[in-house]
Coordinates of N, CA and C in Angstrom, one line a residue:
M1 N 29.2 16.3 -2.2 CA 30.0 17.2 -3.0 C 29.0 18.1 -3.7
K2 N 29.2 19.4 -3.6 CA 28.4 20.4 -4.3 C 29.2 21.1 -5.3
I3 N 28.7 21.0 -6.5 CA 29.4 21.7 -7.6 C 28.4 22.7 -8.3
N4 N 28.9 23.9 -8.3 CA 28.0 24.9 -9.1 C 28.7 25.3 -10.3
S5 N 27.9 25.3 -11.4 CA 28.5 25.8 -12.7 C 27.3 26.2 -13.5
A6 N 27.6 26.8 -14.6 CA 26.5 27.3 -15.5 C 25.5 26.2 -15.9
K7 N 26.1 25.0 -16.2 CA 25.3 23.8 -16.7 C 24.6 23.1 -15.6
N8 N 25.2 23.2 -14.3 CA 24.7 22.5 -13.2 C 24.5 23.4 -12.0
S9 N 23.4 24.2 -12.2 CA 23.2 25.2 -11.1 C 22.4 24.7 -9.9
H10 N 21.9 23.5 -10.0 CA 21.2 22.9 -8.8 C 22.0 21.6 -8.5
V11 N 21.8 21.2 -7.3 CA 22.4 20.0 -6.8 C 21.3 18.9 -6.6
T12 N 21.6 17.8 -7.1 CA 20.6 16.6 -7.0 C 21.4 15.5 -6.3
G13 N 20.6 14.6 -5.8 CA 21.3 13.4 -5.2 C 21.2 13.6 -3.6
S14 N 21.6 12.5 -3.0 CA 21.6 12.4 -1.6 C 22.7 13.1 -0.9
E15 N 23.8 13.5 -1.6 CA 24.9 14.1 -1.0 C 24.5 15.6 -0.6
S16 N 23.5 16.1 -1.2 CA 23.1 17.4 -0.7 C 22.2 17.5 0.5
K17 N 21.8 16.4 0.9 CA 20.8 16.3 2.0 C 21.6 16.0 3.3
T18 N 21.1 16.7 4.4 CA 21.7 16.4 5.7 C 21.1 15.1 6.2
P19 N 21.7 14.4 7.2 CA 21.1 13.2 7.7 C 19.7 13.3 8.2
F20 N 19.4 14.5 8.8 CA 18.0 14.8 9.3 C 17.1 14.9 8.1
E21 N 17.4 15.5 7.1 CA 16.6 15.6 5.8 C 16.4 14.2 5.2
Q22 N 17.3 13.4 5.2 CA 17.2 12.0 4.7 C 16.2 11.3 5.6
F23 N 16.4 11.4 6.9 CA 15.5 10.7 7.8 C 14.1 11.2 7.6
K24 N 13.9 12.4 7.5 CA 12.5 13.0 7.2 C 12.0 12.4 5.9
R25 N 12.7 12.3 4.9 CA 12.3 11.8 3.6 C 11.9 10.4 3.8
N26 N 12.7 9.6 4.5 CA 12.5 8.1 4.8 C 11.2 7.9 5.5
V27 N 11.0 8.8 6.6 CA 9.8 8.6 7.4 C 8.5 9.0 6.5
L28 N 8.6 10.0 5.8 CA 7.5 10.3 4.9 C 7.2 9.2 3.9
A29 N 8.2 8.7 3.3 CA 8.0 7.6 2.3 C 7.4 6.4 3.0
R30 N 7.8 6.0 4.2 CA 7.2 4.9 4.9 C 5.8 5.1 5.3
M31 N 5.5 6.3 5.7 CA 4.2 6.7 6.1 C 3.2 6.6 4.9
V32 N 3.6 7.2 3.8 CA 2.8 7.1 2.6 C 2.6 5.7 2.2
H33 N 3.6 4.9 2.3 CA 3.5 3.4 1.9 C 2.5 2.7 2.8
A34 N 2.7 3.0 4.1 CA 1.7 2.3 5.0 C 0.3 2.7 4.8
V35 N 0.0 4.0 4.5 CA -1.3 4.4 4.3 C -1.8 3.8 3.0
W36 N -1.0 3.7 2.0 CA -1.4 3.0 0.7 C -1.7 1.5 1.0
L37 N -0.9 0.8 1.8 CA -1.2 -0.6 2.1 C -2.5 -0.8 2.8
L38 N -2.8 0.1 3.8 CA -4.0 0.0 4.5 C -5.2 0.3 3.6
W39 N -5.1 1.3 2.7 CA -6.1 1.6 1.8 C -6.4 0.4 0.8
R40 N -5.4 -0.2 0.3 CA -5.6 -1.3 -0.6 C -6.2 -2.5 0.1
K41 N -5.9 -2.7 1.4 CA -6.5 -3.8 2.2 C -7.9 -3.6 2.4
H42 N -8.3 -2.3 2.7 CA -9.6 -1.9 2.9 C -10.4 -2.1 1.6
A43 N -9.9 -1.7 0.5 CA -10.5 -1.8 -0.8 C -10.8 -3.2 -1.2
L44 N -9.8 -4.1 -0.9 CA -9.9 -5.5 -1.1 C -11.0 -6.2 -0.3
I45 N -11.1 -5.8 1.0 CA -12.1 -6.3 1.9 C -13.5 -5.9 1.4
S46 N -13.6 -4.7 1.1 CA -14.9 -4.0 0.7 C -15.4 -4.7 -0.6
S47 N -14.4 -4.9 -1.6 CA -14.8 -5.5 -2.8 C -15.3 -6.9 -2.6
L48 N -14.6 -7.7 -1.8 CA -15.0 -9.1 -1.5 C -16.3 -9.2 -0.8
E49 N -16.5 -8.2 0.1 CA -17.8 -8.3 0.8 C -19.0 -8.0 -0.1
R50 N -18.7 -7.0 -1.0 CA -19.8 -6.7 -1.9 C -20.1 -7.8 -2.9
R51 N -19.1 -8.5 -3.3 CA -19.3 -9.5 -4.4 C -19.3 -11.0 -3.9
K52 N -19.4 -11.2 -2.6 CA -19.4 -12.6 -2.1 C -20.7 -13.3 -2.5
N53 N -21.7 -12.7 -2.8 CA -23.0 -13.3 -3.1 C -23.2 -13.4 -4.6
D54 N -22.2 -12.9 -5.4 CA -22.4 -13.0 -6.8 C -21.9 -14.2 -7.5
P55 N -22.8 -15.1 -8.0 CA -22.4 -16.4 -8.5 C -21.4 -16.3 -9.7
H56 N -21.5 -15.3 -10.5 CA -20.5 -15.2 -11.5 C -19.1 -14.9 -11.1
F57 N -19.0 -14.0 -10.0 CA -17.7 -13.7 -9.4 C -17.1 -15.0 -8.8
L58 N -18.0 -15.7 -8.0 CA -17.5 -16.9 -7.3 C -17.0 -18.0 -8.4
N59 N -17.7 -18.1 -9.4 CA -17.4 -19.0 -10.5 C -16.0 -18.6 -11.1
D60 N -15.9 -17.3 -11.4 CA -14.7 -16.8 -12.0 C -13.4 -17.1 -11.1
I61 N -13.5 -16.9 -9.8 CA -12.4 -17.0 -8.9 C -12.2 -18.5 -8.5
G62 N -13.3 -19.3 -8.6 CA -13.2 -20.7 -8.3 C -13.3 -21.0 -6.8
L63 N -14.0 -20.1 -6.0 CA -14.2 -20.3 -4.6 C -15.6 -20.3 -4.3
T64 N -15.9 -20.9 -3.1 CA -17.3 -20.9 -2.7 C -17.5 -19.6 -1.8
Q65 N -18.7 -19.4 -1.4 CA -19.0 -18.3 -0.5 C -18.3 -18.4 0.8
K66 N -18.3 -19.6 1.3 CA -17.7 -19.9 2.6 C -16.2 -19.6 2.5
D67 N -15.5 -19.9 1.4 CA -14.1 -19.6 1.2 C -13.9 -18.1 1.2
V68 N -14.8 -17.4 0.5 CA -14.6 -15.9 0.4 C -14.8 -15.3 1.8
V69 N -15.7 -15.8 2.6 CA -15.9 -15.3 3.9 C -14.7 -15.6 4.8
R70 N -14.1 -16.8 4.6 CA -12.9 -17.2 5.4 C -11.8 -16.3 5.0
E71 N -11.6 -15.9 3.8 CA -10.5 -15.0 3.3 C -10.7 -13.6 3.8
I72 N -11.9 -13.1 3.9 CA -12.2 -11.9 4.4 C -11.8 -11.8 5.9
E73 N -12.2 -12.9 6.7 CA -11.8 -12.9 8.0 C -10.3 -12.9 8.2
K74 N -9.7 -13.7 7.4 CA -8.1 -13.7 7.5 C -7.5 -12.3 7.2
L75 N -8.1 -11.6 6.2 CA -7.6 -10.2 5.9 C -7.8 -9.3 7.1
K76 N -9.0 -9.4 7.7 CA -9.4 -8.6 8.8 C -8.5 -8.9 10.1
A77 N -8.1 -10.1 10.2 CA -7.3 -10.5 11.4 C -5.8 -10.2 11.2
Q78 N -5.3 -9.9 10.0 CA -3.9 -9.6 9.8 C -3.6 -8.3 10.4
K79 N -2.3 -8.3 11.0 CA -1.9 -7.0 11.5 C -1.5 -6.1 10.4
P80 N -1.7 -4.8 10.5 CA -1.3 -3.9 9.4 C 0.1 -3.9 8.9
F81 N 1.1 -4.2 9.9 CA 2.5 -4.1 9.5 C 3.3 -5.2 10.1

């Protein structure tokens, strides 16, 4: 439903979008979310690899170096989606 008035000169909401525009918006949102997930996974793996030899870090998280290496391998083996 499109209503034009002096107070409401623009239309907001999904009713103003065609199905194709909604599809494009959904695809874009999913793509951005997927890239963000991949970036976070990469950042986590990088951080763990950098800090796996740090005794203070290992003491803080309560894991051994072997546990951290095992977790890194699990993260690398996971499928992205």
